[in-house]
PDB file of C-alpha atoms in Angstrom:
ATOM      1  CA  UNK A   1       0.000   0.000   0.000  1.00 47.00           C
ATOM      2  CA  UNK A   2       1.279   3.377  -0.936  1.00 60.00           C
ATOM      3  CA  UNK A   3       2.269   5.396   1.875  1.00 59.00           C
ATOM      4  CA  UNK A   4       0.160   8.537   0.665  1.00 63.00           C
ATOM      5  CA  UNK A   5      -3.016   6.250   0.911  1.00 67.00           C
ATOM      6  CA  UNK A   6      -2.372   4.640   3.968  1.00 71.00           C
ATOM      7  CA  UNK A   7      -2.567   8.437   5.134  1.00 71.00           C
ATOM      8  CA  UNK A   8      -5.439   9.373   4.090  1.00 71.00           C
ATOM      9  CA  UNK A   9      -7.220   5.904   5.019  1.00 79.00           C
ATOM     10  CA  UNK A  10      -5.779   6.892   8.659  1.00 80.00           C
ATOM     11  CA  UNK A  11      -7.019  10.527   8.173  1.00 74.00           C
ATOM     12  CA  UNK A  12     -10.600   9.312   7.763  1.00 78.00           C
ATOM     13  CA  UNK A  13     -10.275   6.611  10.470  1.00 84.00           C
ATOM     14  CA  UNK A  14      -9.627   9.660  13.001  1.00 83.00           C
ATOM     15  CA  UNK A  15     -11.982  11.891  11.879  1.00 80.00           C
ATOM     16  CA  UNK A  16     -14.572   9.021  12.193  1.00 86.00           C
ATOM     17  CA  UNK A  17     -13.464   8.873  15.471  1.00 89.00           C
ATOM     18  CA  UNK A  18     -13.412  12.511  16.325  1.00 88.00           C
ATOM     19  CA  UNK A  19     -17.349  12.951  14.679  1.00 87.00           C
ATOM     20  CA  UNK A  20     -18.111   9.803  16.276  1.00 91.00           C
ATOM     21  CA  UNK A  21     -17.324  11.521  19.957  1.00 93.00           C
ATOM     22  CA  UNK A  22     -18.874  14.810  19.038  1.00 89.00           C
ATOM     23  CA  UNK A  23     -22.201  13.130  17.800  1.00 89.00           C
ATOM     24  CA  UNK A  24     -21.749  11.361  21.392  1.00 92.00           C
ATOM     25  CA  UNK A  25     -21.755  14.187  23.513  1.00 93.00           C
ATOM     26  CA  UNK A  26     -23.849  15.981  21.503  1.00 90.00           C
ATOM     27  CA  UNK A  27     -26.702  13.476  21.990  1.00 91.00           C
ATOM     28  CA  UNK A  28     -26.025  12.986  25.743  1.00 92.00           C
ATOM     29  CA  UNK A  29     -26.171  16.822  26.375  1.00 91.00           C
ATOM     30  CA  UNK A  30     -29.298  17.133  24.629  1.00 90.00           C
ATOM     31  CA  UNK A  31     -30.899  14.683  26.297  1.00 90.00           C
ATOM     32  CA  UNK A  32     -29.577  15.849  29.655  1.00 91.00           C
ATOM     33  CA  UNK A  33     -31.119  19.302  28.779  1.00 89.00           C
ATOM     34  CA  UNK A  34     -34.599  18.369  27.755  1.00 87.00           C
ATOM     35  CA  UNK A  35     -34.899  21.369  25.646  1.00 86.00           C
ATOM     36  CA  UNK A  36     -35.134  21.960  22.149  1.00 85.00           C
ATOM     37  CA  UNK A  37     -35.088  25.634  22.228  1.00 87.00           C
ATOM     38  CA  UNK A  38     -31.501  25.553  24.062  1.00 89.00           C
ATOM     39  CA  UNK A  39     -29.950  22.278  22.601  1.00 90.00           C
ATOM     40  CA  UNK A  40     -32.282  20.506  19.773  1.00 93.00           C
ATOM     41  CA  UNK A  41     -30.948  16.797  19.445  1.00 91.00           C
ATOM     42  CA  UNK A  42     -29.254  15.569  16.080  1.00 91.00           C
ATOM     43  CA  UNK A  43     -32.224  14.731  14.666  1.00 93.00           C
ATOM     44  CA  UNK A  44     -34.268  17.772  14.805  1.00 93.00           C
ATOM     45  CA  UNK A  45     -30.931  19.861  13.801  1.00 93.00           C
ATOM     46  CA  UNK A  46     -30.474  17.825  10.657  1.00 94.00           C
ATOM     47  CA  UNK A  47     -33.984  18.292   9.652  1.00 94.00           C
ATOM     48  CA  UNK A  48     -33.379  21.758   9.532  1.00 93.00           C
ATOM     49  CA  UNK A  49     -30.354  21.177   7.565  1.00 93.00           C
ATOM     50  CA  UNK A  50     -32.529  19.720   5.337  1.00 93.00           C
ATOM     51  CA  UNK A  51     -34.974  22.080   4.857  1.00 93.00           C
ATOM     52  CA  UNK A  52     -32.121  25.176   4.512  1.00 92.00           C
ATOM     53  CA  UNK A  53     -30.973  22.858   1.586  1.00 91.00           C
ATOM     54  CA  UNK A  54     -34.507  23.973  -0.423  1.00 92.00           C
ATOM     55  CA  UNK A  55     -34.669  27.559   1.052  1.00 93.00           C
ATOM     56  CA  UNK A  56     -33.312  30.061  -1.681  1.00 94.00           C
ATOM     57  CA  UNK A  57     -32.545  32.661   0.917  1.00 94.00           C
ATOM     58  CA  UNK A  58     -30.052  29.926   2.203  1.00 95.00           C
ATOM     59  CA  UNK A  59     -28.368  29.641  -1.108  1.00 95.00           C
ATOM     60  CA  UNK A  60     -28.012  33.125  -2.118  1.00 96.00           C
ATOM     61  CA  UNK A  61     -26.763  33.814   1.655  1.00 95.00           C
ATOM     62  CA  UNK A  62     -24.007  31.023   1.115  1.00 96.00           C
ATOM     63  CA  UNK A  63     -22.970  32.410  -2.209  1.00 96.00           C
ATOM     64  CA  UNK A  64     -23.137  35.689  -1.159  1.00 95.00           C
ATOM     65  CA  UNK A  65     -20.783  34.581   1.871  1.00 96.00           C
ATOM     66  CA  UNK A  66     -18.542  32.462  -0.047  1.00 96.00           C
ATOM     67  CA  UNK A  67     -17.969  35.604  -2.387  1.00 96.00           C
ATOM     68  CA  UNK A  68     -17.025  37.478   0.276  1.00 95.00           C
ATOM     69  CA  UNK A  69     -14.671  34.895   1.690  1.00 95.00           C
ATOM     70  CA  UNK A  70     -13.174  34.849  -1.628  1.00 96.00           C
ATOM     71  CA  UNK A  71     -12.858  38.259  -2.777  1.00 96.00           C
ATOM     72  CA  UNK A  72     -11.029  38.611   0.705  1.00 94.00           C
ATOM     73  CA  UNK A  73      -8.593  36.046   0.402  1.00 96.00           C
ATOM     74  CA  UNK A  74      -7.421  37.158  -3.169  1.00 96.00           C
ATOM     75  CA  UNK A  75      -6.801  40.382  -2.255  1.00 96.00           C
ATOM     76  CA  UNK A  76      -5.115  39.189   0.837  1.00 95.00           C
ATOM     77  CA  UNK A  77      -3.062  36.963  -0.891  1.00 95.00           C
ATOM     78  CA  UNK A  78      -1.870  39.472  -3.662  1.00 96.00           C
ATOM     79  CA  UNK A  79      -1.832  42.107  -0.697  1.00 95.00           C
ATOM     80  CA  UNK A  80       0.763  39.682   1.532  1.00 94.00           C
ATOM     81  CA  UNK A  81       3.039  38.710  -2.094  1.00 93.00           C
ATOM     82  CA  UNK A  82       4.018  42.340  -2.564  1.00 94.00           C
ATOM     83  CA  UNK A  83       4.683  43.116   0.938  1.00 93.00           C
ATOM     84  CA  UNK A  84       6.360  40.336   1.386  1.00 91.00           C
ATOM     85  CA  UNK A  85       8.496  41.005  -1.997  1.00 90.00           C
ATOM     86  CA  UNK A  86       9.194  44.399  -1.237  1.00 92.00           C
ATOM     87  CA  UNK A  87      10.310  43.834   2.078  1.00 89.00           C
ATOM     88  CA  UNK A  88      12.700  41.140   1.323  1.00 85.00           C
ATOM     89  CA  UNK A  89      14.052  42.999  -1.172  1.00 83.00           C
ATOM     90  CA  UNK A  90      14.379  46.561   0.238  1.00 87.00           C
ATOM     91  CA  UNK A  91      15.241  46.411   4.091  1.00 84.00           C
ATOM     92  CA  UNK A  92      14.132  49.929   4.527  1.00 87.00           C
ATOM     93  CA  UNK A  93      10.494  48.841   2.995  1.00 89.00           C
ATOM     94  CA  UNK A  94      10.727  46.281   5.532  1.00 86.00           C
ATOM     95  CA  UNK A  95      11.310  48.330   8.290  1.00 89.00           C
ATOM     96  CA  UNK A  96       7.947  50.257   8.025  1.00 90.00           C
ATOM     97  CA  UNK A  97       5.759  47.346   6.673  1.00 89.00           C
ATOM     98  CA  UNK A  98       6.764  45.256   9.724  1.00 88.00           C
ATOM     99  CA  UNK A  99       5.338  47.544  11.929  1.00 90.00           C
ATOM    100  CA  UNK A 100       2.004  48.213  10.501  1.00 91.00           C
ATOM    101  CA  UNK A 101       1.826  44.505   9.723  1.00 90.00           C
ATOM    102  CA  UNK A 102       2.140  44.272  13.539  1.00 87.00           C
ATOM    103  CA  UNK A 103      -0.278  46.956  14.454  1.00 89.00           C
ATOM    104  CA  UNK A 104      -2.823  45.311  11.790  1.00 88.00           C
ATOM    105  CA  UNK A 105      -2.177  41.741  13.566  1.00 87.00           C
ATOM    106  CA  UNK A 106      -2.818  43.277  17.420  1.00 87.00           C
ATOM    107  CA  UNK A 107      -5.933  45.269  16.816  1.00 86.00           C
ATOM    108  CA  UNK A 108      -9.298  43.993  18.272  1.00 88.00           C
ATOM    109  CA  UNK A 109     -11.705  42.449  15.586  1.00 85.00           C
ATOM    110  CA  UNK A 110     -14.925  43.367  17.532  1.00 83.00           C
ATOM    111  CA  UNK A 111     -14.042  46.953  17.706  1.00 86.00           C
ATOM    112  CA  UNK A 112     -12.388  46.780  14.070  1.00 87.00           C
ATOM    113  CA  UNK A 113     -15.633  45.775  12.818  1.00 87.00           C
ATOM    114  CA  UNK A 114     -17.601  47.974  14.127  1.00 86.00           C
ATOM    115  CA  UNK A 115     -15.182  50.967  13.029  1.00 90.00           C
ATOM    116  CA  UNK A 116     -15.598  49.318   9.594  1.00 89.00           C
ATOM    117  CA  UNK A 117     -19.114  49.260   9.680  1.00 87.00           C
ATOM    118  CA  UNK A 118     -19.312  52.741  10.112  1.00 88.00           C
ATOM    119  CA  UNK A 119     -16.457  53.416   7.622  1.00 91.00           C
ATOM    120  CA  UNK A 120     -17.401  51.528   4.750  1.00 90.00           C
ATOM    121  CA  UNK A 121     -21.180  49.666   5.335  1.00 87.00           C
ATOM    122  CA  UNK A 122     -22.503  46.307   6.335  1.00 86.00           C
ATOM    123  CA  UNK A 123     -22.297  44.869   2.882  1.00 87.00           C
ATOM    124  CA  UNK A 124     -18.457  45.358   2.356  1.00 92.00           C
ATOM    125  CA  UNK A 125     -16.723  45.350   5.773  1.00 93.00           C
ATOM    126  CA  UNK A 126     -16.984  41.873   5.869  1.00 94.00           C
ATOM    127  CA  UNK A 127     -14.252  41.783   2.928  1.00 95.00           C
ATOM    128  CA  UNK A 128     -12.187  44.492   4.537  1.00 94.00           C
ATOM    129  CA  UNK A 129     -12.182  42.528   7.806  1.00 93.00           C
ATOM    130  CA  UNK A 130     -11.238  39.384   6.418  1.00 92.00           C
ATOM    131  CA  UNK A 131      -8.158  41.650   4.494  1.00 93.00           C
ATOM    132  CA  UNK A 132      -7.058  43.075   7.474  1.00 92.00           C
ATOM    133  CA  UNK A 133      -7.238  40.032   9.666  1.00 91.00           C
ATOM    134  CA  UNK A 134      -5.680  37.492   7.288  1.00 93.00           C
ATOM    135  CA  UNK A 135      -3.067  39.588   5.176  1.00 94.00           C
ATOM    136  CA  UNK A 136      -1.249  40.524   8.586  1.00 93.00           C
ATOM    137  CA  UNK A 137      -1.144  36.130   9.789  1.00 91.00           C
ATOM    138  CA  UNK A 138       0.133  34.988   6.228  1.00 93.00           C
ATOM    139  CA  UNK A 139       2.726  38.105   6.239  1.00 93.00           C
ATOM    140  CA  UNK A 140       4.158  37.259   9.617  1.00 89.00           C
ATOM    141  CA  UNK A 141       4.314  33.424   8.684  1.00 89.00           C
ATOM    142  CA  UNK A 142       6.485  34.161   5.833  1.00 89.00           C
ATOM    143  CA  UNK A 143       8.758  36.122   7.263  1.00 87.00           C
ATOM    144  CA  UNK A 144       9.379  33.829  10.358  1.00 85.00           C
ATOM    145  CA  UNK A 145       9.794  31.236   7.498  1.00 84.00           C
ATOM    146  CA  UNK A 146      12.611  33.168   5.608  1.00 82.00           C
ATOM    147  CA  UNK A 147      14.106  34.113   8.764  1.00 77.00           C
ATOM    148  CA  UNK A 148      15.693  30.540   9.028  1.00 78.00           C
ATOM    149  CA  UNK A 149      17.681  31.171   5.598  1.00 77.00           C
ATOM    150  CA  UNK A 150      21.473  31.218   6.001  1.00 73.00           C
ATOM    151  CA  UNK A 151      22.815  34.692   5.549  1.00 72.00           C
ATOM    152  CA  UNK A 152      25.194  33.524   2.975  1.00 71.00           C
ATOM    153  CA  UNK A 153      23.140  32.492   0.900  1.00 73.00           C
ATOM    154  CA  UNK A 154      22.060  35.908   0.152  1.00 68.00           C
ATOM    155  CA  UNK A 155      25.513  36.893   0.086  1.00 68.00           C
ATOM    156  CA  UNK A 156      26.123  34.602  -2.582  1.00 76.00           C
ATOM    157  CA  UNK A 157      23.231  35.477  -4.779  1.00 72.00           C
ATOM    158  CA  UNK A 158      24.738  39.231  -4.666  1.00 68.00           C
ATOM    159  CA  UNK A 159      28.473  37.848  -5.703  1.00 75.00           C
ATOM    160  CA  UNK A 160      26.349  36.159  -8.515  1.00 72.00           C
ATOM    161  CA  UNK A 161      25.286  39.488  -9.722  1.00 72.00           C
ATOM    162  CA  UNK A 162      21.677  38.293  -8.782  1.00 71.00           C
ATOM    163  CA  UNK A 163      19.065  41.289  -9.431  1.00 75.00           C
ATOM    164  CA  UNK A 164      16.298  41.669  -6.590  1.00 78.00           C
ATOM    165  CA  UNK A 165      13.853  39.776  -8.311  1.00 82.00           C
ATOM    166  CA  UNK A 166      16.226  36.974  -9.710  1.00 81.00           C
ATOM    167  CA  UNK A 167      16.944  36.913  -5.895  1.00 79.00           C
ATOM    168  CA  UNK A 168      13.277  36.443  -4.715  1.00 81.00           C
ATOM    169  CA  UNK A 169      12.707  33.734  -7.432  1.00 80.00           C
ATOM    170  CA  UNK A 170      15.941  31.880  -6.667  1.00 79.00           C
ATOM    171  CA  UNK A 171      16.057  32.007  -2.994  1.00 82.00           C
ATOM    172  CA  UNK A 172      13.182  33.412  -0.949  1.00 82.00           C
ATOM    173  CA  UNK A 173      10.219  32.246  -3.058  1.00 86.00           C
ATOM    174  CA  UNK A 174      11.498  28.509  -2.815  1.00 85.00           C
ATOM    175  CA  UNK A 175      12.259  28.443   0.669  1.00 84.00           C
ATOM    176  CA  UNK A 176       8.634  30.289   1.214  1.00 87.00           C
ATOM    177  CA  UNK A 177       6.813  27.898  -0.772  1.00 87.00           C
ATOM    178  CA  UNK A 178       7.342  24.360   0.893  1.00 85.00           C
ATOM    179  CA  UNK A 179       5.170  26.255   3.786  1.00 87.00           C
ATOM    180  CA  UNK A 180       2.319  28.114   1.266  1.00 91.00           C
ATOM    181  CA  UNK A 181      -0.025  25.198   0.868  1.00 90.00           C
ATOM    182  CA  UNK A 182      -0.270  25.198   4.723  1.00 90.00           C
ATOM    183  CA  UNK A 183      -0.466  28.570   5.470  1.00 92.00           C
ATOM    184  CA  UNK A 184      -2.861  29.772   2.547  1.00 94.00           C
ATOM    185  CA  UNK A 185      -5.072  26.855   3.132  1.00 93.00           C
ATOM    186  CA  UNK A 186      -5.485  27.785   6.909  1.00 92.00           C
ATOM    187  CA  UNK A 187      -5.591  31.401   5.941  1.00 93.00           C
ATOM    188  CA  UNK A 188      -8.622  31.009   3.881  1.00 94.00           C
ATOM    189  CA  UNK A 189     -10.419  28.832   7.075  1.00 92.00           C
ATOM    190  CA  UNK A 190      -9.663  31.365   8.718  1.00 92.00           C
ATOM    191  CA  UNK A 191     -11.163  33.753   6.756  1.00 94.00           C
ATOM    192  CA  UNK A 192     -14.137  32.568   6.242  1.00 95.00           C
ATOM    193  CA  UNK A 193     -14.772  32.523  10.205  1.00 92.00           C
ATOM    194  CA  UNK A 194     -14.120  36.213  10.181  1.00 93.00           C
ATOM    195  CA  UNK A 195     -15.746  37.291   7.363  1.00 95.00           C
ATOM    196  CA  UNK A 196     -19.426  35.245   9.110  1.00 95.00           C
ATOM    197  CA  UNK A 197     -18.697  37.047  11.935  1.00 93.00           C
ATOM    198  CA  UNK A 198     -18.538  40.308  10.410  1.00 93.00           C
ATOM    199  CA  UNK A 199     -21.598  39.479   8.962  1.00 94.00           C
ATOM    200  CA  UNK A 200     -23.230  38.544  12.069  1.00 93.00           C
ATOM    201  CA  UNK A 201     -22.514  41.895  13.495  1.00 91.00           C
ATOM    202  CA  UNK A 202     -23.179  43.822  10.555  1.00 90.00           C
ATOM    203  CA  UNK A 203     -26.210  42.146   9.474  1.00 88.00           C
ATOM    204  CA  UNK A 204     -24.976  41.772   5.923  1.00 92.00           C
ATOM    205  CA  UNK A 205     -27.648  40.992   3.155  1.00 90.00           C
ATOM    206  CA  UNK A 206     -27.733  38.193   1.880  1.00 92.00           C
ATOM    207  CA  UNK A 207     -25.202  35.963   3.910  1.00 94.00           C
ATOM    208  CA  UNK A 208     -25.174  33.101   6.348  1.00 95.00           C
ATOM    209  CA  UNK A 209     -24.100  35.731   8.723  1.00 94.00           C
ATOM    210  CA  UNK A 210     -27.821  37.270   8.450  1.00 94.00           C
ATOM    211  CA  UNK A 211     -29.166  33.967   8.324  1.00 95.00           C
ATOM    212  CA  UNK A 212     -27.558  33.149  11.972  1.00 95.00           C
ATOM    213  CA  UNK A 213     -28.883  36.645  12.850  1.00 93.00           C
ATOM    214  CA  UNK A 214     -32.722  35.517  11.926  1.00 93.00           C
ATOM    215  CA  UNK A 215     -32.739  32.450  13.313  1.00 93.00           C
ATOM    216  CA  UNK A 216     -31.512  33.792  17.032  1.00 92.00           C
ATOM    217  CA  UNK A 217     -33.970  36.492  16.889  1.00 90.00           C
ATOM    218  CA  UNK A 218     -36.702  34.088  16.251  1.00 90.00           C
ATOM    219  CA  UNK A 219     -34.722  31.386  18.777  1.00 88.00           C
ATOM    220  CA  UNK A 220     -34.475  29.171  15.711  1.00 92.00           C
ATOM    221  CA  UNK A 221     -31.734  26.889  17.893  1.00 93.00           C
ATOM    222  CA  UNK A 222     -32.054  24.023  15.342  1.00 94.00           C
ATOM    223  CA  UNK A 223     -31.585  26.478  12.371  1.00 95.00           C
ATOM    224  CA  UNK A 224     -28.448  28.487  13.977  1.00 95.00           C
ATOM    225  CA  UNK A 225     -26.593  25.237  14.737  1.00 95.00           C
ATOM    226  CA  UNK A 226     -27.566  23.867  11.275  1.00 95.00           C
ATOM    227  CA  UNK A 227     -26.131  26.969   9.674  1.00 96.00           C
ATOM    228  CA  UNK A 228     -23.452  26.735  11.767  1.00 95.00           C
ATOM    229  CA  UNK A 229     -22.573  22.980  10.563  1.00 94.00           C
ATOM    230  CA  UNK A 230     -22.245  24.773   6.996  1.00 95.00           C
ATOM    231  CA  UNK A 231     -20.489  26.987   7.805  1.00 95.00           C
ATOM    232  CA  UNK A 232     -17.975  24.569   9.128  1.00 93.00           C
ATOM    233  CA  UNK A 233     -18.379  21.913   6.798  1.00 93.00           C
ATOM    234  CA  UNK A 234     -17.688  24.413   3.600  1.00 95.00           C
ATOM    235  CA  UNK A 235     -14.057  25.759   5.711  1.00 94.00           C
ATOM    236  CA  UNK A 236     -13.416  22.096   6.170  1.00 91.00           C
ATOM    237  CA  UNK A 237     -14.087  21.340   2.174  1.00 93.00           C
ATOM    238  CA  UNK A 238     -12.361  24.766   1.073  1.00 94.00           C
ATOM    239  CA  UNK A 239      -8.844  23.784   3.526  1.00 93.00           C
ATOM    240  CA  UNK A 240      -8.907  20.698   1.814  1.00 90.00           C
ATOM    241  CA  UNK A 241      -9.313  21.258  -1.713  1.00 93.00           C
ATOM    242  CA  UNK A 242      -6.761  24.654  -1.368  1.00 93.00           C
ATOM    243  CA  UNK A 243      -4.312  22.753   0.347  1.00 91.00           C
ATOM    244  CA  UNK A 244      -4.351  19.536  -2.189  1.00 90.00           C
ATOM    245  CA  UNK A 245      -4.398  21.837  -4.976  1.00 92.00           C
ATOM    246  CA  UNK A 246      -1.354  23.984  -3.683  1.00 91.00           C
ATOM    247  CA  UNK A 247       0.478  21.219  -2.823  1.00 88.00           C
ATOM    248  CA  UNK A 248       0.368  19.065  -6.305  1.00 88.00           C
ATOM    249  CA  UNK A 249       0.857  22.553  -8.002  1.00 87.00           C
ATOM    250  CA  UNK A 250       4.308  23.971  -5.651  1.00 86.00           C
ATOM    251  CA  UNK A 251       5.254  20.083  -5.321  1.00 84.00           C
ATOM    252  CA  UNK A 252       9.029  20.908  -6.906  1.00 80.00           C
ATOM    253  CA  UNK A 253       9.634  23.385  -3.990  1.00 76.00           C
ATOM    254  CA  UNK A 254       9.101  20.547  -1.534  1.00 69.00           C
ATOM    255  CA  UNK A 255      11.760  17.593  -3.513  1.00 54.00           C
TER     256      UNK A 255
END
């Protein structure tokens, strides 16, 4: 058996086991609580999956969510390259990024997003949130990565005549990119919990965030912890396909 299968075989042997114990407890603390409105039991919560699946509110909220997420994450990503370019190869554009980076990665979300709100509306501080949440993580990341690289190296791609860019390409790019289908995958996970929550608190139209929104007001428990199974199920999907895809696409970097 090849080892890459045997991996994934034991991948979905733990994950059996780890949905296995959560459906457990899950059961046994419903039934302890004897309430649907506070904790609905498995059943009644996939129901309401069920009937989300036919609601078209529920798919234009999840493509209107999953646009978000994505329009975040690419300008994240093209946002974190150039920094992260620039910085390697200009120490004084380093300097100042590093700190703003670091200013970015400290500030609160919850007040961010309601700054945001007020800044730039419901409907598109989601986005900006996930930007400024997720550009700062993947920046930091890369340059704790880089900062591993033997000094001579460098040294020797200057001896070599090596222009800043033949420099990135040669050096820092392949040393950075054994760690990118980790990092981005996460990244976008990550996003997409912060651009829900955004939505949650800004009431965004047509989003699951909205969605969750509707179904606490009404005390729709069922419906909020179906939603939230979606929401967690989609990150789960997204990781997996971005980090597969990554990885068969930077797999010389890594041999």
């Amino acid at each position: 058996m090849r080892k890459s299968v045997k991996n994934i075989l034991i991948n979905v042997v733990y994950a059996a086991v780890v949905l296995g114990i959560a459906f457990g407890v899950w059961a046994v603390a419903a039934a302890a609580v004897g309430s649907q409105f506070i904790l609905p039991d498995i059943r009644s919560t996939f129901d309401a999956l069920g009937t989300l699946f036919f609601e078209r509110a529920f798919a234009v909220g999840l493509a209107g969510t999953l646009f978000r997420c994505a329009l975040g994450y690419a300008i994240s990503v093209a946002i974190f390259f150039v920094l992260f370019f620039f910085s390697t190869a200009f120490k004084g554009f380093g300097r100042v990024a590093e700190p703003i980076v670091a200013a970015l990665r400290t500030l609160p979300t919850l007040a961010l997003s309601l700054i945001l709100a007020v800044w730039v509306g419901g409907y598109t501080m989601p986005v900006v949130l996930g930007v400024l949440v997720i550009m700062p993580i993947l920046y930091s990341s890369a340059k704790a990565r880089i900062a591993t690289i033997d000094r001579e190296l460098g040294e020797i791609c200057v001896i070599l005549g090596a222009g800043k860019w033949q420099k990135f390409r040669a050096l820092w790019f392949p040393h950075l990119a054994a760690a990118l289908p980790e990092s981005l995958a996460s990244a976008f996970s990550y996003n997409i919990k912060a651009v829900i929550g955004a939505e949650i608190l800004a009431s965004t139209a047509d989003s699951l965030g909205m969605l969750m929104n509707g179904s606490y007001a009404y005390l729709q428990t069922a419906n909020l912890i179906a939603l939230t199974l979606v929401a967690v199920v989609v990150s789960v999907a997204c990781e997996f396909v971005l980090r597969t895809a990554l990885g068969v696409a930077l797999k010389k970097y890594r041999d």
